[in-house]
């Protein structure tokens, strides 16, 4: 199969982790007889420096016209003082909206080899951590009106959180369908004791529930959910929630699995053209040092093969190769523990590729 992949290296550690993912994809292409064509796309701080815009229109066009997009990370200190609508992150939000990828899926699964790296007590980890957060990605407060004005001689800032029924319904369906393919338990997370948008969210979820009688739906307030994720993560199968709650809870969920550096994500909308990215940031403090963990990006490329290209055996091969390298005791700095062998970013990439060659 031939696939055209838009590649966004981005800022900070983005280029180095992406480089390893592309080498892994090249090896997969070689072994399974595919052709992957890559088109470089500038987005984030590097695009601000080069084009004065975090995501120029023609860059977005390249992404929309591709078969899928693989992204490293964007942002950094250097662009912290540019105006809000010119920030590197704005490029990412524009990309998500422009691609129409309303559903962001973030797995929180503990790798048995990394159980010691979890900050939770062993008896909690031993009960198992394996759930997915389905986060609404192109609505809510991120995309509501943002204004700053002057009132009674002080500044006032407003960010609007709004959802329509149809926006909630389409992400709700992804939640139910994801649960259907797993253990059939869906937890809808909101703040319906305070927010109108959450009361509407809850009502729509319960309306949908009737169409999915095989899925058990529960409701949870977001503050309680933040607590339950550390108290008893084994209770969760699929969590569905709005954009900002999902942003916050998914960082928490990734941390209990040991390292945010390990977690991939997929973002999909109405077509098979998805956006795949690790959930961590651009970590400018370690950029260029060849010590970043490329696994989150490599696993994101596996998700791309599985969900956008229908290449499940190729995706399995990557995931098994990662697991085998961890079995052999190789670790990047962020997941290092006693008795293991510390390797850098490019070395980790090479080890995963040599596992692919071995099978
Ligand atoms: C994420 C990130 C982004 C978000 C930032 C970089 C805009 O934190 O993907 O979780 O808030 O969505
Ligand atoms: Mg985030």
Coordinates of N, CA, C and O and ligand atoms in Angstrom, one line a residue, residues 106 135 247 251 279, ligand 2:
X106 N -6.9 8.7 24.2 CA -5.6 8.7 24.9 C -5.6 7.5 25.9 O -6.3 7.5 26.9
X135 N -11.5 12.2 24.6 CA -11.6 13.6 24.9 C -12.2 14.3 23.6 O -11.7 14.2 22.5
X247 N -8.1 17.2 28.8 CA -6.7 17.7 28.8 C -6.1 17.4 30.1 O -5.0 16.8 30.3
X251 N -3.4 14.0 31.4 CA -2.0 14.2 32.0 C -1.9 13.4 33.3 O -1.0 12.7 33.5
X279 N 1.4 12.3 23.8 CA 0.6 13.4 24.5 C 1.6 14.3 25.3 O 1.1 15.3 25.9
Ligands
LIG2 MG1 -2.5 18.5 27.6

